[in-house]
Amino acid sequence: HAFFCLLLCVPWGSSCPPSCQCTERAGAKAVLCSSRHLEEIPKDIPRDAVFLKLDANSITRIPSNAFRHLSHLEELDLSRNAIEKIDRAAFKGVAAGLRTLDLSSNRIRSIPKEALLALNAKLRLANNPWHCECALQEVLWEARLDPDSVQDITCHTAPREEYVGKPLLQVLDAGVNFCSVRQRTTDVAMFITMFGWFAMVIVYVICYVRHNQEHTCKHVDYLKSLPSTQGHAE
């Protein structure tokens, strides 16, 4: 009875994933899951975790609501994984309290700006094969990036070959604006679409007019072919 009472008295939030180590750091719970060959984020991380280290694993994706139950989380280390995809709501639920987020040394090429712009955390995004585009530029402008790692955000691919291999900050300082390029592309696409609709309307009007002309001509010819009233009277 004492054993079952003990099980019932222990809060579920105090459990620790079998692949991790849970310790106290400055009175706050730290969950250490570094170098454990993890391929996904553990489901049973204690709810009272303040520090979470998931670095040096084989995690490939951060799904939506992956940390939603960790309302006390302040530091999250996901560096040195194989992360390629981050969902828009990946950090939903921890945005308010998170102070640091390390995503460096992964395989991230692009990231939805909605996933990061809601965060107040200091971000580390260095050493990823980034595709330099408008979304990444907006993250660089609006998110709180770790100043020590900003220079290591490099363009692995880019719309123009001359930007490849250069730090994104250097490219932007040179006056490049990826968002204006996208805007021009959008404007051209809208112009082409509007021109297409206009051309369709013109073609329709021409066909309609021609059809009416042909119908009118046929009707006139038909009337001409009828015996005249004067002829009948004679």
C-alpha positions as a Markdown table, in Angstrom:
| # | Residue | x | y | z |
|---|---|---|---|---|
| 1 | His | 0.0 | 0.0 | 0.0 |
| 2 | Ala | 2.8 | 2.4 | 0.8 |
| 3 | Phe | 4.4 | 1.7 | -2.7 |
| 4 | Phe | 1.1 | 2.5 | -4.5 |
| 5 | Cys | 0.6 | 5.6 | -2.3 |
| 6 | Leu | 4.1 | 6.7 | -3.3 |
| 7 | Leu | 3.3 | 6.3 | -7.0 |
| 8 | Leu | 0.1 | 8.3 | -6.6 |
| 9 | Cys | 1.8 | 11.1 | -4.7 |
| 10 | Val | 4.6 | 11.6 | -7.2 |
| 11 | Pro | 3.4 | 14.3 | -9.8 |
| 12 | Trp | 3.5 | 13.2 | -13.4 |
| 13 | Gly | 5.6 | 16.3 | -14.2 |
| 14 | Ser | 8.5 | 15.0 | -12.1 |
| 15 | Ser | 9.0 | 11.9 | -14.4 |
| 16 | Cys | 12.1 | 11.9 | -16.6 |
| 17 | Pro | 12.4 | 10.4 | -20.1 |
| 18 | Pro | 14.4 | 7.2 | -20.0 |
| 19 | Ser | 16.8 | 8.5 | -22.6 |
| 20 | Cys | 17.5 | 11.7 | -20.6 |
| 21 | Gln | 18.9 | 12.9 | -17.3 |
| 22 | Cys | 17.0 | 15.2 | -15.1 |
| 23 | Thr | 18.9 | 17.4 | -12.6 |
| 24 | Glu | 18.4 | 20.6 | -10.7 |
| 25 | Arg | 20.3 | 23.7 | -11.8 |
| 26 | Ala | 20.0 | 26.8 | -9.6 |
| 27 | Gly | 16.8 | 25.5 | -8.2 |
| 28 | Ala | 15.3 | 24.9 | -11.7 |
| 29 | Lys | 14.8 | 21.5 | -13.4 |
| 30 | Ala | 17.2 | 20.8 | -16.3 |
| 31 | Val | 16.5 | 18.0 | -18.7 |
| 32 | Leu | 19.7 | 16.8 | -20.4 |
| 33 | Cys | 19.2 | 14.6 | -23.6 |
| 34 | Ser | 22.4 | 15.4 | -25.4 |
| 35 | Ser | 24.0 | 12.8 | -27.6 |
| 36 | Arg | 21.3 | 10.1 | -27.1 |
| 37 | His | 20.7 | 9.2 | -30.7 |
| 38 | Leu | 17.2 | 10.6 | -30.6 |
| 39 | Glu | 15.4 | 10.9 | -33.9 |
| 40 | Glu | 12.4 | 12.9 | -32.5 |
| 41 | Ile | 11.6 | 15.0 | -29.6 |
| 42 | Pro | 10.7 | 12.9 | -26.5 |
| 43 | Lys | 7.0 | 13.0 | -25.6 |
| 44 | Asp | 7.4 | 12.7 | -21.8 |
| 45 | Ile | 9.6 | 15.7 | -21.0 |
| 46 | Pro | 8.6 | 17.0 | -17.5 |
| 47 | Arg | 6.2 | 19.9 | -17.5 |
| 48 | Asp | 8.3 | 21.9 | -15.0 |
| 49 | Ala | 11.5 | 21.7 | -17.2 |
| 50 | Val | 13.3 | 25.1 | -17.4 |
| 51 | Phe | 16.4 | 24.0 | -19.3 |
| 52 | Leu | 16.2 | 21.4 | -22.1 |
| 53 | Lys | 19.2 | 20.2 | -24.0 |
| 54 | Leu | 18.5 | 18.1 | -27.1 |
| 55 | Asp | 21.7 | 18.8 | -28.9 |
| 56 | Ala | 23.9 | 16.3 | -30.8 |
| 57 | Asn | 21.1 | 14.0 | -31.8 |
| 58 | Ser | 19.5 | 12.9 | -35.1 |
| 59 | Ile | 16.2 | 14.9 | -34.9 |
| 60 | Thr | 15.0 | 15.9 | -38.4 |
| 61 | Arg | 11.8 | 17.8 | -37.7 |
| 62 | Ile | 10.2 | 20.1 | -35.1 |
| 63 | Pro | 6.4 | 19.5 | -35.4 |
| 64 | Ser | 3.7 | 21.8 | -34.3 |
| 65 | Asn | 3.1 | 22.1 | -30.5 |
| 66 | Ala | 6.3 | 20.1 | -29.8 |
| 67 | Phe | 6.9 | 22.0 | -26.6 |
| 68 | Arg | 3.4 | 23.3 | -25.9 |
| 69 | His | 3.2 | 21.7 | -22.4 |
| 70 | Leu | 6.5 | 23.1 | -21.3 |
| 71 | Ser | 5.2 | 26.5 | -20.0 |
| 72 | His | 8.3 | 27.0 | -17.7 |
| 73 | Leu | 10.9 | 26.5 | -20.5 |
| 74 | Glu | 13.5 | 29.2 | -20.7 |
| 75 | Glu | 16.4 | 27.6 | -22.6 |
| 76 | Leu | 16.2 | 25.2 | -25.5 |
| 77 | Asp | 19.2 | 23.7 | -27.3 |
| 78 | Leu | 18.5 | 21.9 | -30.5 |
| 79 | Ser | 21.9 | 22.5 | -32.1 |
| 80 | Arg | 24.0 | 19.8 | -33.9 |
| 81 | Asn | 21.0 | 17.8 | -35.1 |
| 82 | Ala | 19.7 | 17.0 | -38.6 |
| 83 | Ile | 16.7 | 19.3 | -38.5 |
| 84 | Glu | 15.4 | 20.1 | -42.0 |
| 85 | Lys | 11.8 | 21.1 | -41.3 |
| 86 | Ile | 10.3 | 23.4 | -38.7 |
| 87 | Asp | 6.5 | 23.7 | -38.6 |
| 88 | Arg | 4.8 | 27.1 | -38.2 |
| 89 | Ala | 3.5 | 26.3 | -34.7 |
| 90 | Ala | 6.6 | 24.5 | -33.6 |
| 91 | Phe | 7.2 | 26.7 | -30.6 |
| 92 | Lys | 3.6 | 27.5 | -29.8 |
| 93 | Gly | 3.1 | 27.7 | -26.0 |
| 94 | Val | 6.7 | 28.6 | -25.1 |
| 95 | Ala | 7.0 | 31.8 | -27.0 |
| 96 | Ala | 6.5 | 34.1 | -24.0 |
| 97 | Gly | 9.0 | 32.6 | -21.6 |
| 98 | Leu | 11.7 | 31.2 | -23.8 |
| 99 | Arg | 15.0 | 33.2 | -23.5 |
| 100 | Thr | 17.4 | 31.3 | -25.7 |
| 101 | Leu | 16.8 | 29.0 | -28.7 |
| 102 | Asp | 19.8 | 27.3 | -30.4 |
| 103 | Leu | 19.1 | 25.9 | -33.9 |
| 104 | Ser | 22.7 | 26.2 | -35.1 |
| 105 | Ser | 24.5 | 23.4 | -37.0 |
| 106 | Asn | 21.5 | 21.7 | -38.5 |
| 107 | Arg | 20.2 | 21.2 | -42.1 |
| 108 | Ile | 17.7 | 24.1 | -42.1 |
| 109 | Arg | 17.4 | 25.8 | -45.6 |
| 110 | Ser | 14.3 | 27.8 | -44.8 |
| 111 | Ile | 12.0 | 28.5 | -41.9 |
| 112 | Pro | 8.5 | 29.9 | -41.7 |
| 113 | Lys | 8.9 | 33.4 | -40.2 |
| 114 | Glu | 5.8 | 32.8 | -38.1 |
| 115 | Ala | 7.7 | 30.1 | -36.2 |
| 116 | Leu | 10.3 | 32.6 | -34.9 |
| 117 | Leu | 8.9 | 36.1 | -35.0 |
| 118 | Ala | 6.6 | 35.4 | -32.1 |
| 119 | Leu | 9.5 | 34.5 | -29.9 |
| 120 | Asn | 11.4 | 36.9 | -27.6 |
| 121 | Ala | 14.2 | 34.4 | -27.3 |
| 122 | Lys | 17.7 | 35.1 | -28.4 |
| 123 | Leu | 18.2 | 32.9 | -31.5 |
| 124 | Arg | 21.3 | 31.1 | -32.8 |
| 125 | Leu | 20.8 | 30.1 | -36.5 |
| 126 | Ala | 24.5 | 29.8 | -37.6 |
| 127 | Asn | 26.0 | 27.0 | -39.7 |
| 128 | Asn | 22.8 | 25.9 | -41.6 |
| 129 | Pro | 22.6 | 25.6 | -45.4 |
| 130 | Trp | 20.3 | 28.6 | -45.7 |
| 131 | His | 18.5 | 29.6 | -48.9 |
| 132 | Cys | 18.7 | 33.4 | -48.8 |
| 133 | Glu | 15.2 | 34.7 | -49.5 |
| 134 | Cys | 12.7 | 37.2 | -48.2 |
| 135 | Ala | 11.5 | 35.1 | -45.2 |
| 136 | Leu | 15.0 | 34.7 | -43.9 |
| 137 | Gln | 15.7 | 38.4 | -44.4 |
| 138 | Glu | 12.6 | 39.2 | -42.4 |
| 139 | Val | 13.7 | 36.9 | -39.6 |
| 140 | Leu | 17.1 | 38.6 | -39.6 |
| 141 | Trp | 15.5 | 42.0 | -39.4 |
| 142 | Glu | 12.8 | 41.3 | -36.8 |
| 143 | Ala | 14.0 | 38.4 | -34.6 |
| 144 | Arg | 16.4 | 38.7 | -31.7 |
| 145 | Leu | 19.5 | 37.0 | -33.1 |
| 146 | Asp | 22.6 | 36.2 | -31.0 |
| 147 | Pro | 25.1 | 38.9 | -32.2 |
| 148 | Asp | 28.0 | 36.5 | -31.8 |
| 149 | Ser | 26.5 | 34.1 | -34.4 |
| 150 | Val | 24.9 | 36.5 | -36.9 |
| 151 | Gln | 28.0 | 36.5 | -39.2 |
| 152 | Asp | 27.8 | 32.7 | -39.5 |
| 153 | Ile | 24.4 | 32.8 | -41.2 |
| 154 | Thr | 25.6 | 32.2 | -44.7 |
| 155 | Cys | 23.9 | 31.9 | -48.0 |
| 156 | His | 24.2 | 28.3 | -49.1 |
| 157 | Thr | 21.9 | 29.0 | -52.1 |
| 158 | Ala | 20.5 | 32.2 | -53.4 |
| 159 | Pro | 18.6 | 33.7 | -56.4 |
| 160 | Arg | 21.9 | 35.0 | -57.7 |
| 161 | Glu | 25.2 | 33.0 | -57.8 |
| 162 | Glu | 27.2 | 36.0 | -56.5 |
| 163 | Tyr | 25.5 | 35.8 | -53.1 |
| 164 | Val | 26.4 | 32.1 | -52.5 |
| 165 | Gly | 28.9 | 31.6 | -49.8 |
| 166 | Lys | 28.6 | 35.1 | -48.3 |
| 167 | Pro | 27.2 | 36.0 | -44.9 |
| 168 | Leu | 23.6 | 37.1 | -45.3 |
| 169 | Leu | 24.2 | 40.2 | -43.2 |
| 170 | Gln | 27.0 | 41.2 | -45.7 |
| 171 | Val | 24.7 | 40.7 | -48.7 |
| 172 | Leu | 22.0 | 42.8 | -47.1 |
| 173 | Asp | 24.5 | 45.6 | -46.1 |
| 174 | Ala | 25.4 | 45.8 | -49.8 |
| 175 | Gly | 21.9 | 46.9 | -50.5 |
| 176 | Val | 20.3 | 43.7 | -51.7 |
| 177 | Asn | 16.6 | 43.3 | -50.8 |
| 178 | Phe | 15.2 | 39.8 | -51.4 |
| 179 | Cys | 11.7 | 41.0 | -50.4 |
| 180 | Ser | 11.6 | 43.7 | -53.2 |
| 181 | Val | 12.7 | 41.0 | -55.7 |
| 182 | Arg | 9.8 | 38.9 | -54.6 |
| 183 | Gln | 7.5 | 41.9 | -54.8 |
| 184 | Arg | 8.6 | 42.7 | -58.4 |
| 185 | Thr | 8.0 | 39.1 | -59.3 |
| 186 | Thr | 4.5 | 39.2 | -57.8 |
| 187 | Asp | 3.8 | 42.5 | -59.6 |
| 188 | Val | 4.8 | 40.9 | -63.0 |
| 189 | Ala | 2.7 | 37.8 | -62.3 |
| 190 | Met | -0.3 | 40.0 | -61.5 |
| 191 | Phe | 0.3 | 42.1 | -64.6 |
| 192 | Ile | 0.4 | 39.0 | -66.8 |
| 193 | Thr | -2.8 | 37.6 | -65.1 |
| 194 | Met | -4.6 | 40.9 | -65.6 |
| 195 | Phe | -3.4 | 41.1 | -69.2 |
| 196 | Gly | -4.7 | 37.6 | -69.8 |
| 197 | Trp | -8.1 | 38.4 | -68.4 |
| 198 | Phe | -8.3 | 41.6 | -70.5 |
| 199 | Ala | -7.4 | 39.7 | -73.6 |
| 200 | Met | -10.1 | 37.2 | -72.9 |
| 201 | Val | -12.7 | 39.9 | -72.5 |
| 202 | Ile | -11.6 | 41.6 | -75.8 |
| 203 | Val | -11.8 | 38.3 | -77.6 |
| 204 | Tyr | -15.2 | 37.6 | -76.2 |
| 205 | Val | -16.5 | 41.0 | -77.2 |
| 206 | Ile | -15.1 | 40.6 | -80.7 |
| 207 | Cys | -16.7 | 37.2 | -81.1 |
| 208 | Tyr | -20.0 | 38.4 | -79.7 |
| 209 | Val | -20.1 | 41.4 | -82.1 |
| 210 | Arg | -19.2 | 39.2 | -85.1 |
| 211 | His | -21.8 | 36.6 | -84.1 |
| 212 | Asn | -24.4 | 39.4 | -83.9 |
| 213 | Gln | -23.4 | 40.8 | -87.3 |
| 214 | Glu | -23.6 | 37.4 | -88.9 |
| 215 | His | -27.0 | 36.8 | -87.3 |
| 216 | Thr | -28.2 | 40.2 | -88.5 |
| 217 | Cys | -27.0 | 39.6 | -92.1 |
| 218 | Lys | -28.7 | 36.3 | -92.2 |
| 219 | His | -31.9 | 37.9 | -90.9 |
| 220 | Val | -31.7 | 40.7 | -93.6 |
| 221 | Asp | -31.1 | 38.1 | -96.3 |
| 222 | Tyr | -34.1 | 36.2 | -95.1 |
| 223 | Leu | -36.3 | 39.2 | -95.2 |
| 224 | Lys | -35.1 | 40.1 | -98.7 |
| 225 | Ser | -36.0 | 36.6 | -99.9 |
| 226 | Leu | -39.6 | 36.9 | -98.8 |
| 227 | Pro | -42.3 | 37.9 | -101.4 |
| 228 | Ser | -43.0 | 41.6 | -101.1 |
| 229 | Thr | -46.5 | 42.7 | -100.0 |
| 230 | Gln | -46.7 | 44.9 | -103.0 |
| 231 | Gly | -46.3 | 42.0 | -105.4 |
| 232 | His | -49.2 | 40.1 | -103.7 |
| 233 | Ala | -51.4 | 43.2 | -104.0 |
| 234 | Glu | -50.9 | 43.4 | -107.8 |
